[in-house]
Amino acid sequence: MSIIIFIVSFAFAFCLGSIIEWFVHKDLMHSIQWMKTPHQRHAVEHHAERKAPGKYYAKADELKEYHLFETSFMPALWILHAPLFFAAYYFFGLASGIGVAAGTGAYVIGYEVLHWYMHCPDEFIFRNTRWFQFISEHHRLHHNKASINYNVVFPLGDWLLGTYYTELPIDREPEDVRNNAPLPPQREKQI
Ligand SMILES: [Zn+2]
Ligand SMILES: [Zn+2]
């Protein structure tokens, strides 16, 4: 029984993570309404450095280095979720509290890891999986048009809140053309 409560709590927290990511990305990282630093690091610096098409992939080795905690405020955000873990624990028991903590934690780690790999042009184990091609293309379109596709990990928030786009008439990245990389699933339909 407690494993089912854990799984349901995990799934709920993961879906909630998508909604929170949408608002954080839109209202903190693309707005100066509340704070200036996330906007500067993300909307100004990250989007200028990784404009798509053309600059989506990091070029120089030093740009590919991973800077934990610099890319986003997501790890700090996980700590801010703590009242939610305790609320789940209080109302639904320990399995639920751990499920919510694990679900939000998995989302935060997913954001950090996937976002890093999306902008890395090297070969890695899941580069050519359809799932990764799909989610990376989803984010690449955001780097062309910053008012769409706010989700990086799981596009539920984009879908529910009306910013879900699968197609824009933009060129592929030169690295993908050169490497003859498979077309992302969204683009296969256009042929
Ligand atoms: Zn953005
Ligand atoms: Zn990005």
mmCIF file of C-alpha atoms and ligand atoms in Angstrom:
data_model
loop_
_atom_site.group_PDB
_atom_site.id
_atom_site.type_symbol
_atom_site.label_atom_id
_atom_site.label_comp_id
_atom_site.label_asym_id
_atom_site.label_seq_id
_atom_site.Cartn_x
_atom_site.Cartn_y
_atom_site.Cartn_z
ATOM 1 C CA MET A 1 0.000 0.000 0.000
ATOM 2 C CA SER A 2 2.681 2.482 0.956
ATOM 3 C CA ILE A 3 4.477 1.861 -2.365
ATOM 4 C CA ILE A 4 1.317 2.974 -4.199
ATOM 5 C CA ILE A 5 1.090 6.096 -2.026
ATOM 6 C CA PHE A 6 4.764 6.750 -2.795
ATOM 7 C CA ILE A 7 4.247 6.361 -6.569
ATOM 8 C CA VAL A 8 1.119 8.560 -6.623
ATOM 9 C CA SER A 9 2.856 11.217 -4.494
ATOM 10 C CA PHE A 10 5.948 11.081 -6.701
ATOM 11 C CA ALA A 11 3.862 11.454 -9.889
ATOM 12 C CA PHE A 12 1.837 14.295 -8.378
ATOM 13 C CA ALA A 13 5.002 16.135 -7.326
ATOM 14 C CA PHE A 14 6.590 15.597 -10.754
ATOM 15 C CA CYS A 15 3.526 17.094 -12.488
ATOM 16 C CA LEU A 16 3.482 19.945 -9.989
ATOM 17 C CA GLY A 17 7.188 20.427 -10.763
ATOM 18 C CA SER A 18 6.283 21.060 -14.392
ATOM 19 C CA ILE A 19 3.786 23.782 -13.406
ATOM 20 C CA ILE A 20 6.258 25.391 -10.992
ATOM 21 C CA GLU A 21 9.023 25.243 -13.609
ATOM 22 C CA TRP A 22 6.727 27.032 -16.054
ATOM 23 C CA PHE A 23 6.083 29.914 -13.638
ATOM 24 C CA VAL A 24 9.696 30.137 -12.437
ATOM 25 C CA HIS A 25 11.003 30.166 -15.996
ATOM 26 C CA LYS A 26 8.445 32.693 -17.218
ATOM 27 C CA ASP A 27 8.097 35.011 -14.220
ATOM 28 C CA LEU A 28 11.559 34.830 -12.628
ATOM 29 C CA MET A 29 13.952 33.936 -15.446
ATOM 30 C CA HIS A 30 12.234 35.992 -18.155
ATOM 31 C CA SER A 31 10.939 38.864 -16.065
ATOM 32 C CA ILE A 32 12.416 41.559 -13.810
ATOM 33 C CA GLN A 33 9.140 41.873 -11.971
ATOM 34 C CA TRP A 34 10.422 40.096 -8.833
ATOM 35 C CA MET A 35 14.197 39.682 -9.083
ATOM 36 C CA LYS A 36 16.939 40.905 -11.402
ATOM 37 C CA THR A 37 19.605 38.175 -11.102
ATOM 38 C CA PRO A 38 17.736 35.194 -12.623
ATOM 39 C CA HIS A 39 16.639 37.392 -15.526
ATOM 40 C CA GLN A 40 20.188 38.614 -16.118
ATOM 41 C CA ARG A 41 21.698 35.104 -16.000
ATOM 42 C CA HIS A 42 19.007 33.466 -18.043
ATOM 43 C CA ALA A 43 17.050 35.815 -20.341
ATOM 44 C CA VAL A 44 20.014 38.099 -21.047
ATOM 45 C CA GLU A 45 23.117 35.879 -20.856
ATOM 46 C CA HIS A 46 21.968 32.309 -21.506
ATOM 47 C CA HIS A 47 19.577 33.247 -24.305
ATOM 48 C CA ALA A 48 22.144 35.511 -26.012
ATOM 49 C CA GLU A 49 24.854 32.838 -25.812
ATOM 50 C CA ARG A 50 22.614 30.012 -27.032
ATOM 51 C CA LYS A 51 20.387 31.678 -29.610
ATOM 52 C CA ALA A 52 18.770 29.142 -31.979
ATOM 53 C CA PRO A 53 19.308 28.370 -34.741
ATOM 54 C CA GLY A 54 23.089 28.593 -34.979
ATOM 55 C CA LYS A 55 24.328 28.863 -31.392
ATOM 56 C CA TYR A 56 22.161 26.337 -29.544
ATOM 57 C CA TYR A 57 25.136 24.064 -28.869
ATOM 58 C CA ALA A 58 28.089 25.235 -26.809
ATOM 59 C CA LYS A 59 31.111 25.809 -29.037
ATOM 60 C CA ALA A 60 34.201 26.154 -26.879
ATOM 61 C CA ASP A 61 35.175 23.566 -24.292
ATOM 62 C CA GLU A 62 35.084 26.014 -21.407
ATOM 63 C CA LEU A 63 31.497 26.882 -22.238
ATOM 64 C CA LYS A 64 30.548 23.230 -21.839
ATOM 65 C CA GLU A 65 31.742 23.108 -18.248
ATOM 66 C CA TYR A 66 28.955 22.440 -15.856
ATOM 67 C CA HIS A 67 28.413 25.047 -13.156
ATOM 68 C CA LEU A 68 26.109 23.624 -10.548
ATOM 69 C CA PHE A 69 23.883 26.267 -8.952
ATOM 70 C CA GLU A 70 24.874 28.872 -11.535
ATOM 71 C CA THR A 71 22.583 27.735 -14.282
ATOM 72 C CA SER A 72 19.423 28.277 -12.305
ATOM 73 C CA PHE A 73 17.766 28.716 -8.985
ATOM 74 C CA MET A 74 16.302 25.228 -9.142
ATOM 75 C CA PRO A 75 18.306 23.601 -6.293
ATOM 76 C CA ALA A 76 17.350 26.432 -3.948
ATOM 77 C CA LEU A 77 13.805 26.017 -5.139
ATOM 78 C CA TRP A 78 13.769 22.396 -4.004
ATOM 79 C CA ILE A 79 14.605 23.494 -0.455
ATOM 80 C CA LEU A 80 11.722 25.963 -0.658
ATOM 81 C CA HIS A 81 9.407 23.024 -1.362
ATOM 82 C CA ALA A 82 10.080 21.603 2.116
ATOM 83 C CA PRO A 83 6.714 22.730 3.602
ATOM 84 C CA LEU A 84 5.040 20.676 0.882
ATOM 85 C CA PHE A 85 6.967 17.536 1.933
ATOM 86 C CA PHE A 86 5.880 18.021 5.523
ATOM 87 C CA ALA A 87 2.289 18.755 4.532
ATOM 88 C CA ALA A 88 2.175 15.499 2.523
ATOM 89 C CA TYR A 89 3.729 13.659 5.488
ATOM 90 C CA TYR A 90 1.259 15.224 7.925
ATOM 91 C CA PHE A 91 -1.863 14.482 5.893
ATOM 92 C CA PHE A 92 -0.972 11.272 4.013
ATOM 93 C CA GLY A 93 1.903 9.670 5.932
ATOM 94 C CA LEU A 94 5.616 9.073 5.558
ATOM 95 C CA ALA A 95 5.460 7.361 2.129
ATOM 96 C CA SER A 96 3.685 10.404 0.723
ATOM 97 C CA GLY A 97 6.144 12.866 2.274
ATOM 98 C CA ILE A 98 9.102 10.924 0.823
ATOM 99 C CA GLY A 99 7.296 10.584 -2.535
ATOM 100 C CA VAL A 100 6.745 14.332 -2.825
ATOM 101 C CA ALA A 101 10.334 15.083 -1.781
ATOM 102 C CA ALA A 102 11.670 12.532 -4.302
ATOM 103 C CA GLY A 103 9.361 13.737 -7.098
ATOM 104 C CA THR A 104 10.316 17.389 -6.748
ATOM 105 C CA GLY A 105 13.981 16.384 -6.273
ATOM 106 C CA ALA A 106 13.899 14.279 -9.445
ATOM 107 C CA TYR A 107 12.426 17.224 -11.334
ATOM 108 C CA VAL A 108 15.125 19.613 -10.147
ATOM 109 C CA ILE A 109 17.928 17.164 -10.960
ATOM 110 C CA GLY A 110 16.228 16.438 -14.295
ATOM 111 C CA TYR A 111 16.280 20.141 -15.093
ATOM 112 C CA GLU A 112 19.956 20.551 -14.263
ATOM 113 C CA VAL A 113 21.118 17.423 -16.097
ATOM 114 C CA LEU A 114 18.887 17.648 -19.176
ATOM 115 C CA HIS A 115 19.450 21.357 -19.707
ATOM 116 C CA TRP A 116 23.200 20.821 -19.629
ATOM 117 C CA TYR A 117 23.037 17.931 -22.115
ATOM 118 C CA MET A 118 20.686 19.824 -24.450
ATOM 119 C CA HIS A 119 23.325 22.488 -25.051
ATOM 120 C CA CYS A 120 26.191 19.996 -25.316
ATOM 121 C CA PRO A 121 26.996 18.955 -28.906
ATOM 122 C CA ASP A 122 28.997 15.826 -27.952
ATOM 123 C CA GLU A 123 27.866 12.252 -28.302
ATOM 124 C CA PHE A 124 26.399 10.730 -25.179
ATOM 125 C CA ILE A 125 24.358 7.680 -24.418
ATOM 126 C CA PHE A 126 20.828 9.081 -24.871
ATOM 127 C CA ARG A 127 21.569 11.750 -27.486
ATOM 128 C CA ASN A 128 19.694 9.974 -30.304
ATOM 129 C CA THR A 129 16.768 8.611 -28.337
ATOM 130 C CA ARG A 130 13.417 9.893 -29.587
ATOM 131 C CA TRP A 131 12.509 11.141 -26.124
ATOM 132 C CA PHE A 132 15.653 13.284 -25.825
ATOM 133 C CA GLN A 133 15.384 14.523 -29.412
ATOM 134 C CA PHE A 134 11.837 15.598 -28.686
ATOM 135 C CA ILE A 135 12.537 17.436 -25.429
ATOM 136 C CA SER A 136 15.707 19.060 -26.775
ATOM 137 C CA GLU A 137 13.869 20.351 -29.859
ATOM 138 C CA HIS A 138 11.149 21.636 -27.518
ATOM 139 C CA HIS A 139 13.799 23.683 -25.680
ATOM 140 C CA ARG A 140 15.556 24.733 -28.903
ATOM 141 C CA LEU A 141 12.343 26.381 -30.083
ATOM 142 C CA HIS A 142 12.289 28.302 -26.775
ATOM 143 C CA HIS A 143 15.771 29.567 -27.645
ATOM 144 C CA ASN A 144 14.369 30.933 -30.891
ATOM 145 C CA LYS A 145 11.195 32.380 -29.419
ATOM 146 C CA ALA A 146 11.419 33.032 -25.667
ATOM 147 C CA SER A 147 7.668 33.306 -25.076
ATOM 148 C CA ILE A 148 6.948 29.618 -25.826
ATOM 149 C CA ASN A 149 8.026 26.214 -24.453
ATOM 150 C CA TYR A 150 9.010 27.226 -20.913
ATOM 151 C CA ASN A 151 9.296 23.605 -19.713
ATOM 152 C CA VAL A 152 12.645 21.849 -20.014
ATOM 153 C CA VAL A 153 11.929 18.500 -18.337
ATOM 154 C CA PHE A 154 8.255 17.666 -18.876
ATOM 155 C CA PRO A 155 6.068 19.963 -21.035
ATOM 156 C CA LEU A 156 2.859 19.538 -19.050
ATOM 157 C CA GLY A 157 2.912 23.192 -17.944
ATOM 158 C CA ASP A 158 3.304 24.421 -21.538
ATOM 159 C CA TRP A 159 0.476 22.190 -22.622
ATOM 160 C CA LEU A 160 -1.899 23.280 -19.836
ATOM 161 C CA LEU A 161 -1.008 26.969 -19.943
ATOM 162 C CA GLY A 162 -1.089 27.469 -23.705
ATOM 163 C CA THR A 163 2.576 27.847 -24.638
ATOM 164 C CA TYR A 164 3.156 24.381 -26.137
ATOM 165 C CA TYR A 165 4.702 24.610 -29.623
ATOM 166 C CA THR A 166 6.124 21.726 -31.615
ATOM 167 C CA GLU A 167 7.023 23.495 -34.831
ATOM 168 C CA LEU A 168 8.677 26.708 -35.910
ATOM 169 C CA PRO A 169 10.102 27.242 -39.398
ATOM 170 C CA ILE A 170 13.712 27.565 -38.236
ATOM 171 C CA ASP A 171 16.880 25.959 -39.595
ATOM 172 C CA ARG A 172 18.479 22.993 -37.893
ATOM 173 C CA GLU A 173 21.682 23.519 -35.944
ATOM 174 C CA PRO A 174 24.818 23.329 -38.142
ATOM 175 C CA GLU A 175 26.236 20.572 -35.882
ATOM 176 C CA ASP A 176 23.151 18.402 -36.444
ATOM 177 C CA VAL A 177 23.281 18.910 -40.197
ATOM 178 C CA ARG A 178 27.014 18.143 -40.258
ATOM 179 C CA ASN A 179 26.610 15.025 -38.096
ATOM 180 C CA ASN A 180 23.572 13.890 -40.044
ATOM 181 C CA ALA A 181 21.715 13.630 -36.754
ATOM 182 C CA PRO A 182 18.225 12.113 -36.890
ATOM 183 C CA LEU A 183 15.383 14.587 -37.205
ATOM 184 C CA PRO A 184 13.553 15.290 -33.957
ATOM 185 C CA PRO A 185 10.150 13.525 -33.850
ATOM 186 C CA GLN A 186 8.278 16.835 -34.231
ATOM 187 C CA ARG A 187 9.959 17.465 -37.592
ATOM 188 C CA GLU A 188 9.581 13.981 -38.991
ATOM 189 C CA LYS A 189 5.882 14.720 -39.414
ATOM 190 C CA GLN A 190 6.608 17.635 -41.747
ATOM 191 C CA ILE A 191 8.262 15.477 -44.393
HETATM 192 ZN ZN ZN B 1 14.355 30.813 -21.165
HETATM 193 ZN ZN ZN B 2 18.738 26.662 -22.541
#
